[in-house]
Amino acid sequence: MAFESLTDRLAGVFKKLRGHGKLTEADIKAAMREVRMALLEADVNYKVAKDFCAKVSERAMGQEVMESLTPAQQVVKIVNEELVALMGGEEAPRLTIKNKGQTIIMLCGLQGNGKTTHAAKLAKYFIKQGRRPMLVACDIYRPAAIDQLQVVGGQAGAPVFTLPGAKPPEIARKALAHARDYGNDIVILDTAGRLQIDEVLMQELVQIKEAVPVDETLLVVDAMAGQDAVNVAKTFNETVGIDGIILTKTDGDTRGGAALSVLSVTGKPIKFQGTGEKLDDLEVFHPSRMASRILGMGDVLSLIEKAQDAADEKAAEETARRMMENKFDMNDMLAQFAQIRKMGGAGAMLSMMPGMSGIDASQIDEKAFDRIEAMIYSMTKEEREKPSIINPKRKRRIAAGSGTRVEDVNKLLKQFEMMQKMMKQFKKSPKGFARRLGGMMGNPNAFRGLK
């Protein structure tokens, strides 16, 4: 996950502060030196890191912290507030979307940063909001660029406009007229990229903006490029003029400095972040939520939103009813795993939970879900509905059919039995159920022993 090393470094700094009880000026200065080093190692711009630490130090030296009974917590609070301010403030930056007429969004950036994929992600994002986006193929240079846009556009459910033989400014003009005729209220221009910034690329983007009234110019940058991403953003903004940034690959093993530096250096906010390879893996960038994740406080709001997006309300209601009636079976268990997969897997969920920042998501055996599903699919209809009938002979058959061991089948049945007991406890004592469920949620390695 992005910021993982920074999160660990900051956690270490705050742990030392808590060990001091009352803080002295020397304690705060030493902590800020470590914070600055952690930011620089995360590839944060030097001036941004220096200014950030100066602001935190100034506030931390104040009476509110020095005389507090919990000074370390006050410092964490200040760091959190300054991180939020650094990335754009409490409110997530908004796109300029017209209620009437057409909104034109132009995506630009270097080649290989994911413009085409994120054009489709944006289209799908708007379709979920009830809009009718259209993608426009303005990259006429890269081999198969138009084919790629047509493929991902089809996956997103958005039409793709092409005009073979025409120049990008003309394509944009004709696309606008076509969108008007066919009722597409959002037009997304997928422009050409280059391996590096050049005058021809910049001039073409300027010409497109002169040809059509672009409402939002969004620069797509790779979070893994670190300070190079910030420098690219600065150049594009000065030459073409951008309104915001889509930061891609924020789920990868990136140091995260681009997210913390880009607003200070360019004056332009991050508006979206790409969190994976699927077309649904696009999120509005919330500075406050990102700050919470950096400080290991989790991101409960994003977790709830993911759950709402993935949730099948009717299925959830049916599962709840079956739980209350003690009818929860292996089919229901399969449905729960499907919901977890829709939310990005157990690792993605844990990364958003408060207090889980120290857990290495890569150590969570996502394949355990595959093996459990294989065992359930190897059961007969009767066995799924009534696992108590599974005797040693049936266990051997299920293990052979799923490529697992009899011990694994035994473990699954034992875990299922525990779940059933918890359902009964819920009916007797909802508070006791909640406590036990909390204990389970704090154990990400519940299925670790499964081979």
mmCIF file of N, CA, C and O in Angstrom, residues 130-202:
data_model
loop_
_atom_site.group_PDB
_atom_site.id
_atom_site.type_symbol
_atom_site.label_atom_id
_atom_site.label_comp_id
_atom_site.label_asym_id
_atom_site.label_seq_id
_atom_site.Cartn_x
_atom_site.Cartn_y
_atom_site.Cartn_z
ATOM 1 N N GLY A 130 -25.582 8.379 -13.176
ATOM 2 C CA GLY A 130 -26.723 8.625 -14.058
ATOM 3 C C GLY A 130 -26.419 9.528 -15.236
ATOM 4 O O GLY A 130 -27.334 9.983 -15.929
ATOM 5 N N ARG A 131 -25.136 9.791 -15.494
ATOM 6 C CA ARG A 131 -24.758 10.634 -16.643
ATOM 7 C C ARG A 131 -24.537 9.762 -17.876
ATOM 8 O O ARG A 131 -24.484 8.535 -17.785
ATOM 9 N N ARG A 132 -24.362 10.442 -19.029
ATOM 10 C CA ARG A 132 -24.153 9.707 -20.289
ATOM 11 C C ARG A 132 -22.844 10.160 -20.939
ATOM 12 O O ARG A 132 -22.827 10.984 -21.858
ATOM 13 N N PRO A 133 -21.720 9.630 -20.452
ATOM 14 C CA PRO A 133 -20.418 10.051 -20.983
ATOM 15 C C PRO A 133 -20.095 9.433 -22.337
ATOM 16 O O PRO A 133 -20.613 8.366 -22.684
ATOM 17 N N MET A 134 -19.253 10.127 -23.088
ATOM 18 C CA MET A 134 -18.727 9.600 -24.349
ATOM 19 C C MET A 134 -17.218 9.790 -24.352
ATOM 20 O O MET A 134 -16.718 10.852 -23.979
ATOM 21 N N LEU A 135 -16.502 8.752 -24.758
ATOM 22 C CA LEU A 135 -15.045 8.817 -24.844
ATOM 23 C C LEU A 135 -14.641 9.213 -26.259
ATOM 24 O O LEU A 135 -15.280 8.801 -27.240
ATOM 25 N N VAL A 136 -13.570 10.003 -26.353
ATOM 26 C CA VAL A 136 -13.120 10.486 -27.661
ATOM 27 C C VAL A 136 -11.652 10.123 -27.863
ATOM 28 O O VAL A 136 -10.798 10.462 -27.029
ATOM 29 N N ALA A 137 -11.368 9.437 -28.960
ATOM 30 C CA ALA A 137 -10.006 8.974 -29.251
ATOM 31 C C ALA A 137 -9.202 10.081 -29.942
ATOM 32 O O ALA A 137 -9.240 10.222 -31.164
ATOM 33 N N CYS A 138 -8.467 10.858 -29.132
ATOM 34 C CA CYS A 138 -7.617 11.928 -29.694
ATOM 35 C C CYS A 138 -6.149 11.524 -29.768
ATOM 36 O O CYS A 138 -5.304 12.339 -30.137
ATOM 37 N N ASP A 139 -5.840 10.271 -29.393
ATOM 38 C CA ASP A 139 -4.469 9.770 -29.526
ATOM 39 C C ASP A 139 -4.385 9.026 -30.853
ATOM 40 O O ASP A 139 -4.811 7.878 -30.969
ATOM 41 N N ILE A 140 -3.838 9.714 -31.859
ATOM 42 C CA ILE A 140 -3.777 9.126 -33.211
ATOM 43 C C ILE A 140 -2.378 8.607 -33.536
ATOM 44 O O ILE A 140 -2.123 8.185 -34.666
ATOM 45 N N TYR A 141 -1.485 8.610 -32.535
ATOM 46 C CA TYR A 141 -0.089 8.260 -32.812
ATOM 47 C C TYR A 141 0.299 6.887 -32.260
ATOM 48 O O TYR A 141 0.973 6.125 -32.948
ATOM 49 N N ARG A 142 -0.105 6.586 -31.048
ATOM 50 C CA ARG A 142 0.323 5.335 -30.423
ATOM 51 C C ARG A 142 -0.387 4.157 -31.079
ATOM 52 O O ARG A 142 -1.615 4.164 -31.201
ATOM 53 N N PRO A 143 0.366 3.144 -31.497
ATOM 54 C CA PRO A 143 -0.256 1.962 -32.120
ATOM 55 C C PRO A 143 -1.283 1.329 -31.189
ATOM 56 O O PRO A 143 -1.043 1.157 -29.999
ATOM 57 N N ALA A 144 -2.434 1.029 -31.736
ATOM 58 C CA ALA A 144 -3.520 0.361 -31.007
ATOM 59 C C ALA A 144 -4.151 1.211 -29.905
ATOM 60 O O ALA A 144 -4.947 0.711 -29.114
ATOM 61 N N ALA A 145 -3.837 2.516 -29.851
ATOM 62 C CA ALA A 145 -4.423 3.386 -28.815
ATOM 63 C C ALA A 145 -5.941 3.457 -28.973
ATOM 64 O O ALA A 145 -6.683 3.388 -27.989
ATOM 65 N N ILE A 146 -6.399 3.590 -30.225
ATOM 66 C CA ILE A 146 -7.844 3.683 -30.469
ATOM 67 C C ILE A 146 -8.528 2.369 -30.136
ATOM 68 O O ILE A 146 -9.597 2.345 -29.512
ATOM 69 N N ASP A 147 -7.894 1.249 -30.527
ATOM 70 C CA ASP A 147 -8.451 -0.077 -30.206
ATOM 71 C C ASP A 147 -8.569 -0.257 -28.696
ATOM 72 O O ASP A 147 -9.574 -0.776 -28.197
ATOM 73 N N GLN A 148 -7.536 0.162 -27.962
ATOM 74 C CA GLN A 148 -7.551 0.025 -26.502
ATOM 75 C C GLN A 148 -8.700 0.838 -25.895
ATOM 76 O O GLN A 148 -9.413 0.357 -25.007
ATOM 77 N N LEU A 149 -8.889 2.059 -26.396
ATOM 78 C CA LEU A 149 -9.966 2.905 -25.868
ATOM 79 C C LEU A 149 -11.333 2.273 -26.160
ATOM 80 O O LEU A 149 -12.240 2.315 -25.323
ATOM 81 N N GLN A 150 -11.473 1.675 -27.337
ATOM 82 C CA GLN A 150 -12.745 1.033 -27.685
ATOM 83 C C GLN A 150 -13.023 -0.176 -26.780
ATOM 84 O O GLN A 150 -14.167 -0.413 -26.379
ATOM 85 N N VAL A 151 -11.963 -0.918 -26.440
ATOM 86 C CA VAL A 151 -12.124 -2.086 -25.566
ATOM 87 C C VAL A 151 -12.541 -1.657 -24.161
ATOM 88 O O VAL A 151 -13.534 -2.140 -23.617
ATOM 89 N N VAL A 152 -11.774 -0.721 -23.560
ATOM 90 C CA VAL A 152 -12.095 -0.316 -22.183
ATOM 91 C C VAL A 152 -13.389 0.501 -22.132
ATOM 92 O O VAL A 152 -14.131 0.441 -21.148
ATOM 93 N N GLY A 153 -13.675 1.244 -23.215
ATOM 94 C CA GLY A 153 -14.943 1.973 -23.287
ATOM 95 C C GLY A 153 -16.114 1.011 -23.285
ATOM 96 O O GLY A 153 -17.127 1.234 -22.608
ATOM 97 N N GLY A 154 -15.963 -0.085 -24.040
ATOM 98 C CA GLY A 154 -17.008 -1.110 -24.068
ATOM 99 C C GLY A 154 -17.208 -1.749 -22.706
ATOM 100 O O GLY A 154 -18.333 -2.001 -22.282
ATOM 101 N N GLN A 155 -16.103 -1.991 -22.006
ATOM 102 C CA GLN A 155 -16.189 -2.572 -20.661
ATOM 103 C C GLN A 155 -16.886 -1.629 -19.682
ATOM 104 O O GLN A 155 -17.611 -2.063 -18.787
ATOM 105 N N ALA A 156 -16.659 -0.330 -19.877
ATOM 106 C CA ALA A 156 -17.272 0.667 -18.993
ATOM 107 C C ALA A 156 -18.723 0.940 -19.366
ATOM 108 O O ALA A 156 -19.491 1.473 -18.560
ATOM 109 N N GLY A 157 -19.095 0.609 -20.613
ATOM 110 C CA GLY A 157 -20.454 0.870 -21.079
ATOM 111 C C GLY A 157 -20.624 2.249 -21.678
ATOM 112 O O GLY A 157 -21.727 2.804 -21.701
ATOM 113 N N ALA A 158 -19.513 2.820 -22.184
ATOM 114 C CA ALA A 158 -19.564 4.160 -22.769
ATOM 115 C C ALA A 158 -19.208 4.101 -24.258
ATOM 116 O O ALA A 158 -18.290 3.375 -24.655
ATOM 117 N N PRO A 159 -19.918 4.879 -25.113
ATOM 118 C CA PRO A 159 -19.578 4.915 -26.536
ATOM 119 C C PRO A 159 -18.234 5.606 -26.760
ATOM 120 O O PRO A 159 -17.816 6.442 -25.956
ATOM 121 N N VAL A 160 -17.563 5.229 -27.850
ATOM 122 C CA VAL A 160 -16.258 5.809 -28.187
ATOM 123 C C VAL A 160 -16.336 6.457 -29.569
ATOM 124 O O VAL A 160 -16.728 5.817 -30.544
ATOM 125 N N PHE A 161 -15.961 7.740 -29.648
ATOM 126 C CA PHE A 161 -15.979 8.465 -30.921
ATOM 127 C C PHE A 161 -14.593 8.439 -31.541
ATOM 128 O O PHE A 161 -13.594 8.768 -30.902
ATOM 129 N N THR A 162 -14.517 8.040 -32.813
ATOM 130 C CA THR A 162 -13.247 8.056 -33.545
ATOM 131 C C THR A 162 -13.463 8.763 -34.890
ATOM 132 O O THR A 162 -14.577 8.794 -35.420
ATOM 133 N N LEU A 163 -12.398 9.321 -35.421
ATOM 134 C CA LEU A 163 -12.454 9.995 -36.727
ATOM 135 C C LEU A 163 -11.123 9.766 -37.433
ATOM 136 O O LEU A 163 -10.213 10.608 -37.379
ATOM 137 N N PRO A 164 -10.987 8.605 -38.093
ATOM 138 C CA PRO A 164 -9.722 8.253 -38.741
ATOM 139 C C PRO A 164 -9.274 9.316 -39.747
ATOM 140 O O PRO A 164 -10.090 9.856 -40.501
ATOM 141 N N GLY A 165 -7.991 9.609 -39.718
ATOM 142 C CA GLY A 165 -7.417 10.551 -40.681
ATOM 143 C C GLY A 165 -7.454 12.001 -40.253
ATOM 144 O O GLY A 165 -6.823 12.848 -40.890
ATOM 145 N N ALA A 166 -8.179 12.326 -39.191
ATOM 146 C CA ALA A 166 -8.296 13.729 -38.750
ATOM 147 C C ALA A 166 -7.282 14.044 -37.657
ATOM 148 O O ALA A 166 -6.750 13.150 -37.000
ATOM 149 N N LYS A 167 -7.004 15.352 -37.481
ATOM 150 C CA LYS A 167 -6.109 15.810 -36.427
ATOM 151 C C LYS A 167 -6.893 15.947 -35.114
ATOM 152 O O LYS A 167 -8.111 16.184 -35.130
ATOM 153 N N PRO A 168 -6.217 15.835 -33.965
ATOM 154 C CA PRO A 168 -6.911 15.883 -32.671
ATOM 155 C C PRO A 168 -7.845 17.080 -32.461
ATOM 156 O O PRO A 168 -8.969 16.876 -31.962
ATOM 157 N N PRO A 169 -7.474 18.332 -32.815
ATOM 158 C CA PRO A 169 -8.420 19.438 -32.611
ATOM 159 C C PRO A 169 -9.727 19.248 -33.390
ATOM 160 O O PRO A 169 -10.818 19.526 -32.875
ATOM 161 N N GLU A 170 -9.611 18.745 -34.634
ATOM 162 C CA GLU A 170 -10.807 18.502 -35.451
ATOM 163 C C GLU A 170 -11.631 17.354 -34.866
ATOM 164 O O GLU A 170 -12.872 17.413 -34.835
ATOM 165 N N ILE A 171 -10.937 16.308 -34.382
ATOM 166 C CA ILE A 171 -11.636 15.175 -33.761
ATOM 167 C C ILE A 171 -12.460 15.662 -32.573
ATOM 168 O O ILE A 171 -13.627 15.289 -32.408
ATOM 169 N N ALA A 172 -11.866 16.535 -31.769
ATOM 170 C CA ALA A 172 -12.558 17.064 -30.589
ATOM 171 C C ALA A 172 -13.796 17.869 -30.997
ATOM 172 O O ALA A 172 -14.868 17.729 -30.392
ATOM 173 N N ARG A 173 -13.668 18.693 -32.038
ATOM 174 C CA ARG A 173 -14.802 19.515 -32.517
ATOM 175 C C ARG A 173 -15.943 18.640 -33.012
ATOM 176 O O ARG A 173 -17.108 18.844 -32.659
ATOM 177 N N LYS A 174 -15.602 17.664 -33.849
ATOM 178 C CA LYS A 174 -16.617 16.775 -34.415
ATOM 179 C C LYS A 174 -17.261 15.914 -33.320
ATOM 180 O O LYS A 174 -18.462 15.614 -33.372
ATOM 181 N N ALA A 175 -16.463 15.525 -32.339
ATOM 182 C CA ALA A 175 -16.978 14.708 -31.232
ATOM 183 C C ALA A 175 -18.024 15.477 -30.432
ATOM 184 O O ALA A 175 -19.047 14.918 -30.019
ATOM 185 N N LEU A 176 -17.790 16.765 -30.271
ATOM 186 C CA LEU A 176 -18.716 17.604 -29.515
ATOM 187 C C LEU A 176 -20.078 17.667 -30.213
ATOM 188 O O LEU A 176 -21.135 17.541 -29.577
ATOM 189 N N ALA A 177 -20.040 17.828 -31.528
ATOM 190 C CA ALA A 177 -21.286 17.874 -32.302
ATOM 191 C C ALA A 177 -22.002 16.522 -32.249
ATOM 192 O O ALA A 177 -23.231 16.452 -32.098
ATOM 193 N N HIS A 178 -21.220 15.444 -32.351
ATOM 194 C CA HIS A 178 -21.779 14.086 -32.296
ATOM 195 C C HIS A 178 -22.435 13.840 -30.933
ATOM 196 O O HIS A 178 -23.544 13.283 -30.856
ATOM 197 N N ALA A 179 -21.768 14.257 -29.869
ATOM 198 C CA ALA A 179 -22.295 14.062 -28.515
ATOM 199 C C ALA A 179 -23.606 14.816 -28.334
ATOM 200 O O ALA A 179 -24.535 14.324 -27.685
ATOM 201 N N ARG A 180 -23.683 16.013 -28.921
ATOM 202 C CA ARG A 180 -24.910 16.813 -28.837
ATOM 203 C C ARG A 180 -26.069 16.069 -29.495
ATOM 204 O O ARG A 180 -27.170 16.010 -28.976
ATOM 205 N N ASP A 181 -25.788 15.492 -30.660
ATOM 206 C CA ASP A 181 -26.822 14.785 -31.418
ATOM 207 C C ASP A 181 -27.314 13.534 -30.693
ATOM 208 O O ASP A 181 -28.484 13.161 -30.818
ATOM 209 N N TYR A 182 -26.411 12.894 -29.959
ATOM 210 C CA TYR A 182 -26.751 11.609 -29.337
ATOM 211 C C TYR A 182 -27.004 11.715 -27.831
ATOM 212 O O TYR A 182 -27.140 10.709 -27.142
ATOM 213 N N GLY A 183 -27.045 12.919 -27.303
ATOM 214 C CA GLY A 183 -27.422 13.125 -25.901
ATOM 215 C C GLY A 183 -26.369 12.757 -24.880
ATOM 216 O O GLY A 183 -26.705 12.425 -23.734
ATOM 217 N N ASN A 184 -25.097 12.828 -25.266
ATOM 218 C CA ASN A 184 -24.019 12.562 -24.303
ATOM 219 C C ASN A 184 -23.654 13.865 -23.597
ATOM 220 O O ASN A 184 -23.204 14.809 -24.234
ATOM 221 N N ASP A 185 -23.853 13.891 -22.286
ATOM 222 C CA ASP A 185 -23.666 15.150 -21.560
ATOM 223 C C ASP A 185 -22.251 15.355 -21.007
ATOM 224 O O ASP A 185 -21.907 16.430 -20.535
ATOM 225 N N ILE A 186 -21.417 14.301 -21.048
ATOM 226 C CA ILE A 186 -20.019 14.434 -20.633
ATOM 227 C C ILE A 186 -19.131 13.863 -21.729
ATOM 228 O O ILE A 186 -19.317 12.725 -22.169
ATOM 229 N N VAL A 187 -18.200 14.674 -22.186
ATOM 230 C CA VAL A 187 -17.278 14.272 -23.260
ATOM 231 C C VAL A 187 -15.874 14.190 -22.670
ATOM 232 O O VAL A 187 -15.352 15.174 -22.138
ATOM 233 N N ILE A 188 -15.268 12.993 -22.742
ATOM 234 C CA ILE A 188 -13.937 12.772 -22.167
ATOM 235 C C ILE A 188 -12.932 12.584 -23.298
ATOM 236 O O ILE A 188 -13.025 11.620 -24.069
ATOM 237 N N LEU A 189 -11.990 13.512 -23.421
ATOM 238 C CA LEU A 189 -10.992 13.471 -24.489
ATOM 239 C C LEU A 189 -9.749 12.721 -24.014
ATOM 240 O O LEU A 189 -9.091 13.137 -23.055
ATOM 241 N N ASP A 190 -9.438 11.613 -24.672
ATOM 242 C CA ASP A 190 -8.222 10.840 -24.364
ATOM 243 C C ASP A 190 -7.128 11.294 -25.323
ATOM 244 O O ASP A 190 -7.131 10.914 -26.491
ATOM 245 N N THR A 191 -6.206 12.121 -24.860
ATOM 246 C CA THR A 191 -5.195 12.703 -25.746
ATOM 247 C C THR A 191 -3.929 11.860 -25.786
ATOM 248 O O THR A 191 -3.738 10.947 -24.982
ATOM 249 N N ALA A 192 -3.052 12.207 -26.720
ATOM 250 C CA ALA A 192 -1.803 11.468 -26.897
ATOM 251 C C ALA A 192 -0.793 11.826 -25.819
ATOM 252 O O ALA A 192 -0.758 12.949 -25.327
ATOM 253 N N GLY A 193 0.015 10.854 -25.458
ATOM 254 C CA GLY A 193 1.105 11.095 -24.525
ATOM 255 C C GLY A 193 2.439 10.938 -25.237
ATOM 256 O O GLY A 193 2.495 10.536 -26.395
ATOM 257 N N ARG A 194 3.485 11.280 -24.557
ATOM 258 C CA ARG A 194 4.837 11.086 -25.087
ATOM 259 C C ARG A 194 5.660 10.428 -23.989
ATOM 260 O O ARG A 194 5.292 10.443 -22.825
ATOM 261 N N LEU A 195 6.784 9.850 -24.359
ATOM 262 C CA LEU A 195 7.657 9.243 -23.359
ATOM 263 C C LEU A 195 8.289 10.309 -22.481
ATOM 264 O O LEU A 195 8.698 10.053 -21.364
ATOM 265 N N GLN A 196 8.393 11.520 -23.000
ATOM 266 C CA GLN A 196 8.868 12.644 -22.205
ATOM 267 C C GLN A 196 8.196 13.913 -22.709
ATOM 268 O O GLN A 196 7.607 13.939 -23.779
ATOM 269 N N ILE A 197 8.257 14.957 -21.899
ATOM 270 C CA ILE A 197 7.613 16.227 -22.264
ATOM 271 C C ILE A 197 8.298 16.808 -23.496
ATOM 272 O O ILE A 197 9.526 16.882 -23.569
ATOM 273 N N ASP A 198 7.520 17.194 -24.502
ATOM 274 C CA ASP A 198 8.102 17.869 -25.672
ATOM 275 C C ASP A 198 7.159 18.966 -26.158
ATOM 276 O O ASP A 198 5.969 18.985 -25.842
ATOM 277 N N GLU A 199 7.694 19.863 -26.939
ATOM 278 C CA GLU A 199 6.954 21.040 -27.391
ATOM 279 C C GLU A 199 5.773 20.669 -28.277
ATOM 280 O O GLU A 199 4.703 21.282 -28.204
ATOM 281 N N VAL A 200 5.937 19.626 -29.113
ATOM 282 C CA VAL A 200 4.861 19.205 -30.028
ATOM 283 C C VAL A 200 3.645 18.731 -29.236
ATOM 284 O O VAL A 200 2.500 19.086 -29.543
ATOM 285 N N LEU A 201 3.895 17.916 -28.199
ATOM 286 C CA LEU A 201 2.813 17.418 -27.345
ATOM 287 C C LEU A 201 2.068 18.585 -26.703
ATOM 288 O O LEU A 201 0.837 18.663 -26.750
ATOM 289 N N MET A 202 2.811 19.504 -26.129
ATOM 290 C CA MET A 202 2.194 20.636 -25.433
ATOM 291 C C MET A 202 1.373 21.498 -26.391
ATOM 292 O O MET A 202 0.258 21.917 -26.074
#
